[in-house]
Amino acid sequence: MILEPRRKSELHAGWVLWWASLAVWTVLALADAADYFLSWRLEGHPASFWRALGASFPGWEVWALLSPLVFWLARRVPLRSPARLRPILAHFLFSVLVGVFHSLIHATFGWLFGLRPSQYFSRYFESTFLDWLPISILMYWAVVAVAMGFDYYQRFRDEQLHAATLAHQLTEARLEALTIQLHPHFLFNTLNAAVALVRTHDNTGAANVLTQLGDILRHLLRGNFVPQVPLRDELAFLERYLEIERVRFSNRLTYSVHVPEGLLDLPVPNLILQPLVENAIRHGLGSHDNAGNVEVAATADDKSLVLIVRDDGPGLPAGWTLAESGGVGLGNVRSRLTVLYGAAASVHLEPRTPHGVEAIVTLPRQSALNIPSSMPVNQSRGKP
């Protein structure tokens, strides 16, 4: 049977703990054997070290068998806050039983491998029992304490893992919700563009818009949401959108994309550029009847990736601030950057000279996403 990962982890931790306890009891047994051996030597009894091992080892190594039992009892009868009398009494009874058993083992092998004391076994056991019973009970409670500590550590790790999983799921849910928020907004704008073209009897333009829209919808509705995509995928999607806008504005729109080949596999937030380009077109080209240009660029250093969207429109109105901007686009971009990167990412707008606006998105540079592009790059890149 294939064990679940968590079960495998617990089993591995249990074996590690058992080997660690075996090592501890072995060290104590060796120390006790050395004490036997040196005491005999000092008393003038030339006994071998192996005899000392026989007298001490069984009494200590039996704890390698008792420890898993005590761990099991500590889990079946947990001692938790607030303290309850019944579990305490149960463990006290267990500690006495384990103490009697350990004292019996210790006394038996001490008598068999020791220097054969003159008294009968019953008297030797009685004296050994009285000496070792308190120590055995203390050792039982020490093992219970270790078991409780291990159990608390396991629960702490489980809670941390659960919290991290919930945080990850919440982040993904928020990102997916923010990304899906763009879909109807973008879809309605595109359909409105197609309707406008049909009304002007530009059936070829309308067909082109709907064809590009079909490619985009296949990309958006593929069903496996990912918060980040390679930059090449983002650009491929963006160029489909720009082709739709170019037809919509009767070829008054031109655009260009300047992205070094070495940056195309770097991860960027899904649909991060389209809202910025839409904003540039709406405020740059949509506010007048002149031709306009949109430029998309990217630069990077060892720590950061910078995405830039420029337009040559009239520019920002006096007193405009990003914090007060309305609409879906910029607010959506800000929210997703905050969810994904926190304070490590930013978006801001700057005026261009002599006119126009530059939107700059700064992201922490991450390892490249070497996965195949899910949307072929439009062959009309930068087409006027």
XYZ file of C-alpha atoms in Angstrom:
384
model
C 0.000 0.000 0.000
C 1.273 3.456 -0.905
C 1.378 5.684 2.145
C 0.312 9.299 2.008
C 3.198 11.832 2.168
C 2.222 12.939 5.682
C 2.081 9.333 6.903
C 5.491 8.656 5.353
C 6.886 11.734 7.068
C 5.527 10.642 10.463
C 6.881 7.119 9.967
C 10.306 8.478 9.068
C 10.275 10.794 12.087
C 9.291 7.869 14.320
C 12.217 5.777 13.131
C 14.627 8.667 13.582
C 13.343 9.186 17.108
C 13.663 5.466 17.904
C 17.266 5.329 16.672
C 18.038 8.468 18.676
C 16.549 6.900 21.836
C 18.522 3.688 21.187
C 21.696 5.761 20.979
C 20.861 7.523 24.277
C 20.140 4.268 26.134
C 23.309 2.698 24.694
C 25.436 5.588 25.940
C 23.889 5.283 29.413
C 24.440 1.494 29.370
C 28.107 1.961 28.451
C 28.517 4.508 31.233
C 26.897 2.135 33.738
C 29.097 -0.746 32.515
C 32.181 1.418 32.941
C 31.050 2.239 36.483
C 30.623 -1.475 37.258
C 34.026 -2.303 35.788
C 35.928 0.451 37.597
C 34.173 -0.262 40.911
C 35.130 -3.936 40.687
C 38.700 -3.051 39.875
C 38.953 -0.625 42.780
C 37.529 -3.293 45.106
C 40.168 -5.774 43.886
C 37.892 -7.962 41.740
C 39.509 -8.474 38.250
C 36.254 -9.068 36.325
C 36.106 -8.535 32.539
C 34.447 -5.570 30.876
C 32.134 -7.959 29.000
C 30.757 -9.108 32.337
C 30.117 -5.517 33.263
C 28.270 -5.073 29.965
C 26.120 -8.130 30.725
C 25.204 -6.700 34.111
C 24.266 -3.220 32.811
C 23.167 -3.462 29.156
C 19.835 -5.326 29.468
C 18.554 -2.999 32.159
C 19.165 0.038 29.966
C 18.484 -1.357 26.496
C 15.073 -2.588 27.589
C 14.102 1.098 27.399
C 14.609 0.881 23.633
C 11.581 -1.440 23.706
C 9.717 0.431 26.410
C 10.085 3.878 24.807
C 7.745 3.169 21.828
C 5.204 1.775 24.307
C 5.440 4.907 26.460
C 5.111 7.068 23.320
C 1.977 5.161 22.361
C 0.539 5.577 25.876
C 1.376 9.305 25.828
C -0.646 9.673 22.610
C -3.549 7.484 23.714
C -3.761 9.221 27.103
C -2.544 12.754 26.383
C -1.588 15.170 29.141
C -2.874 18.523 28.006
C -3.802 21.836 29.505
C -5.915 22.214 31.566
C -4.616 19.297 33.623
C -7.091 16.516 34.381
C -6.820 14.029 37.208
C -7.703 10.869 35.252
C -4.826 11.041 32.693
C -2.352 11.895 35.475
C -3.460 8.918 37.586
C -3.349 6.637 34.518
C 0.228 7.641 33.732
C 1.223 7.293 37.365
C -0.076 3.713 37.314
C 1.735 3.047 34.023
C 4.946 4.527 35.432
C 4.790 2.214 38.475
C 4.184 -0.855 36.268
C 6.996 0.074 33.890
C 9.231 0.872 36.882
C 8.611 -2.547 38.439
C 9.331 -4.291 35.125
C 12.524 -2.296 34.546
C 13.722 -2.890 38.108
C 13.100 -6.627 37.665
C 15.173 -6.719 34.446
C 17.937 -4.642 35.997
C 18.062 -6.711 39.167
C 17.955 -10.051 37.307
C 20.863 -9.337 34.959
C 22.780 -7.537 37.694
C 22.561 -10.666 39.831
C 23.386 -13.034 36.932
C 26.400 -11.149 35.570
C 27.508 -9.407 38.749
C 29.998 -10.753 41.282
C 27.438 -13.155 42.737
C 26.555 -11.383 45.981
C 26.217 -13.637 48.985
C 22.572 -12.828 49.660
C 19.809 -14.686 47.924
C 18.223 -13.277 44.774
C 15.134 -12.178 46.711
C 17.169 -9.932 48.996
C 19.283 -8.633 46.116
C 16.139 -7.869 44.090
C 14.546 -6.133 47.072
C 17.493 -3.775 47.536
C 17.835 -3.162 43.777
C 14.105 -2.668 43.409
C 14.051 -0.020 46.148
C 17.042 1.723 44.568
C 15.829 1.666 40.984
C 12.052 2.060 41.231
C 12.140 5.859 41.814
C 14.716 6.229 39.013
C 12.611 4.072 36.661
C 9.496 6.141 37.388
C 11.434 9.335 36.683
C 12.729 7.840 33.410
C 9.156 6.976 32.433
C 8.063 10.577 32.967
C 11.134 11.808 31.084
C 10.111 9.689 28.082
C 6.533 11.000 28.407
C 7.906 14.546 28.377
C 9.883 13.812 25.193
C 6.788 12.241 23.614
C 4.699 15.302 24.500
C 7.366 17.614 23.092
C 7.508 15.612 19.880
C 3.714 15.610 19.642
C 3.550 19.382 20.186
C 6.231 19.851 17.523
C 4.295 17.690 15.060
C 1.086 19.632 15.727
C 2.966 22.921 15.372
C 4.357 21.783 12.011
C 0.915 20.609 10.868
C -0.620 23.951 11.860
C 2.125 25.826 10.033
C 1.632 23.679 6.934
C -2.139 24.112 7.154
C -1.780 27.882 7.536
C 0.656 28.056 4.609
C -1.684 25.951 2.460
C -4.651 28.153 3.326
C -2.624 31.293 2.612
C -1.526 29.886 -0.744
C -5.077 28.900 -1.653
C -6.367 32.317 -0.600
C -3.696 34.053 -2.670
C -4.531 31.964 -5.733
C -8.242 32.579 -5.254
C -7.706 36.336 -4.978
C -5.455 36.374 -8.043
C -7.904 34.301 -10.062
C -10.787 36.542 -9.037
C -8.830 39.656 -10.005
C -7.809 38.165 -13.340
C -11.325 36.965 -14.141
C -12.517 40.480 -13.361
C -10.738 41.600 -16.545
C -12.413 39.046 -18.821
C -15.938 40.530 -19.120
C -14.491 44.053 -19.145
C -12.236 43.170 -22.066
C -14.882 41.046 -23.814
C -17.541 43.773 -23.792
C -15.117 46.358 -25.180
C -14.103 44.013 -27.993
C -17.698 43.111 -28.899
C -18.572 46.806 -28.929
C -15.704 47.345 -31.378
C -17.035 44.563 -33.636
C -20.575 46.001 -33.497
C -19.248 49.461 -34.429
C -17.430 47.999 -37.432
C -20.557 46.155 -38.587
C -22.580 49.357 -38.358
C -20.070 51.094 -40.636
C -20.308 48.111 -43.045
C -16.687 47.165 -42.428
C -17.422 43.445 -42.440
C -13.803 42.495 -43.102
C -12.651 44.472 -40.077
C -15.402 42.974 -37.925
C -14.471 39.452 -39.048
C -10.827 40.166 -38.230
C -11.763 41.421 -34.769
C -13.910 38.366 -34.061
C -11.163 36.020 -35.306
C -8.628 37.624 -32.996
C -11.199 37.524 -30.199
C -11.685 33.792 -30.753
C -7.926 33.214 -30.346
C -7.934 35.269 -27.150
C -10.951 33.474 -25.682
C -9.346 30.094 -26.311
C -6.354 31.392 -24.354
C -8.437 32.812 -21.495
C -10.835 29.880 -21.153
C -8.348 27.022 -21.305
C -9.307 26.190 -17.679
C -5.977 26.007 -15.861
C -5.488 29.332 -14.154
C -1.894 30.266 -13.457
C -0.939 33.469 -11.630
C 2.253 33.925 -13.641
C 3.129 33.254 -17.280
C 6.289 33.684 -19.371
C 6.662 37.186 -20.774
C 6.458 35.756 -24.309
C 2.918 34.482 -23.565
C 1.915 37.860 -22.190
C 3.234 39.585 -25.316
C 1.498 37.111 -27.634
C -1.814 37.779 -25.894
C -1.164 41.516 -25.934
C -0.515 41.599 -29.670
C -3.829 39.883 -30.380
C -5.484 42.605 -28.341
C -3.531 45.351 -30.131
C -4.591 43.976 -33.504
C -8.211 44.237 -32.416
C -7.675 47.823 -31.282
C -5.824 48.676 -34.497
C -8.840 47.576 -36.550
C -11.196 49.368 -34.179
C -9.380 52.677 -34.651
C -9.232 52.316 -38.450
C -5.468 51.966 -38.529
C -4.890 55.217 -36.616
C -3.119 53.100 -33.988
C 0.440 51.920 -34.414
C 2.397 49.952 -31.876
C 5.837 48.517 -31.304
C 7.282 45.941 -28.930
C 10.902 46.132 -27.779
C 11.761 43.201 -25.529
C 15.185 41.511 -25.542
C 15.092 37.814 -26.398
C 16.755 36.918 -23.091
C 13.770 38.241 -21.094
C 10.989 36.362 -22.892
C 11.003 33.381 -20.505
C 10.902 35.446 -17.311
C 7.633 35.148 -15.332
C 5.199 38.058 -15.167
C 1.679 38.302 -13.690
C -0.990 36.939 -16.000
C -2.682 39.765 -17.991
C -0.505 42.484 -16.449
C 0.169 44.431 -19.672
C -3.283 44.453 -21.314
C -4.924 46.799 -18.740
C -2.001 49.227 -19.050
C -2.151 49.198 -22.851
C -5.930 49.597 -22.766
C -5.494 52.587 -20.466
C -2.880 54.076 -22.801
C -5.163 53.669 -25.836
C -8.255 54.995 -24.075
C -6.581 58.114 -22.675
C -4.020 58.554 -25.422
C -5.768 57.768 -28.675
C -9.423 57.633 -27.676
C -9.455 61.272 -26.570
C -8.752 62.727 -30.039
C -8.949 61.888 -33.749
C -5.231 61.980 -34.476
C -3.019 58.942 -34.983
C -1.293 57.530 -31.935
C 1.450 55.111 -31.025
C 1.821 52.677 -28.157
C 5.192 51.244 -27.269
C 5.808 48.242 -25.027
C 9.307 47.627 -23.677
C 11.089 45.620 -21.000
C 14.435 45.905 -19.243
C 15.990 43.938 -16.409
C 18.944 43.736 -14.076
C 19.974 41.045 -11.596
C 17.167 41.894 -9.162
C 14.326 43.507 -11.077
C 12.273 43.206 -14.244
C 10.780 46.474 -15.523
C 7.819 46.545 -17.936
C 7.074 49.832 -19.674
C 4.019 50.959 -21.648
C 4.323 54.343 -23.396
C 1.819 56.397 -25.366
C 2.062 59.731 -27.154
C -1.342 61.070 -26.111
C -2.131 64.364 -24.395
C -0.720 63.227 -21.049
C -1.989 63.244 -17.490
C -4.467 65.874 -16.346
C -3.344 68.381 -13.745
C -3.461 67.057 -10.207
C -3.921 63.427 -11.314
C -2.703 60.771 -8.856
C -2.535 56.994 -9.217
C -4.178 56.472 -5.821
C -7.274 58.341 -6.976
C -7.546 56.672 -10.387
C -10.803 54.871 -11.045
C -11.723 52.071 -13.385
C -10.868 48.416 -13.476
C -7.436 48.458 -15.123
C -4.969 50.280 -12.882
C -6.682 49.247 -9.647
C -6.596 45.632 -10.771
C -2.895 45.843 -11.614
C -2.072 47.365 -8.227
C -4.080 44.721 -6.356
C -2.486 41.773 -8.144
C 1.036 43.130 -7.681
C 0.374 43.527 -3.959
C -0.991 39.982 -3.633
C 1.874 38.428 -5.610
C 4.890 40.418 -4.444
C 3.875 42.712 -1.595
C 6.101 45.783 -1.327
C 8.670 44.282 -3.720
C 6.649 45.378 -6.784
C 5.234 48.724 -7.871
C 3.381 50.476 -10.672
C 3.497 54.189 -11.363
C 2.749 56.603 -14.186
C 5.046 59.392 -15.368
C 4.498 62.179 -17.930
C 6.565 62.096 -21.119
C 8.125 64.993 -22.935
C 6.648 66.713 -24.929
C 3.441 64.760 -24.278
C 2.258 61.300 -23.432
C 2.358 58.976 -20.456
C 4.689 56.174 -19.408
C 3.392 53.363 -17.180
C 6.196 51.536 -15.384
C 5.764 48.184 -13.604
C 8.701 46.983 -11.499
C 8.787 43.323 -10.470
C 11.323 41.209 -8.607
C 13.242 39.157 -11.174
C 12.552 35.439 -10.860
C 13.836 32.293 -12.544
C 12.740 31.762 -16.128
C 9.615 29.722 -16.844
C 10.817 27.330 -19.516
C 7.442 26.117 -20.741
C 6.025 26.139 -24.275
C 4.050 29.199 -25.244
C 0.297 28.615 -24.999
C -0.490 31.238 -27.678
C 1.509 31.683 -30.879
C 3.019 35.117 -31.318
C 1.145 37.229 -33.814
C 3.079 37.608 -37.004
C 2.102 41.274 -37.244
C 4.323 42.441 -34.369
C 4.665 46.197 -34.557
C 2.463 46.321 -37.639
C 1.386 49.893 -38.436
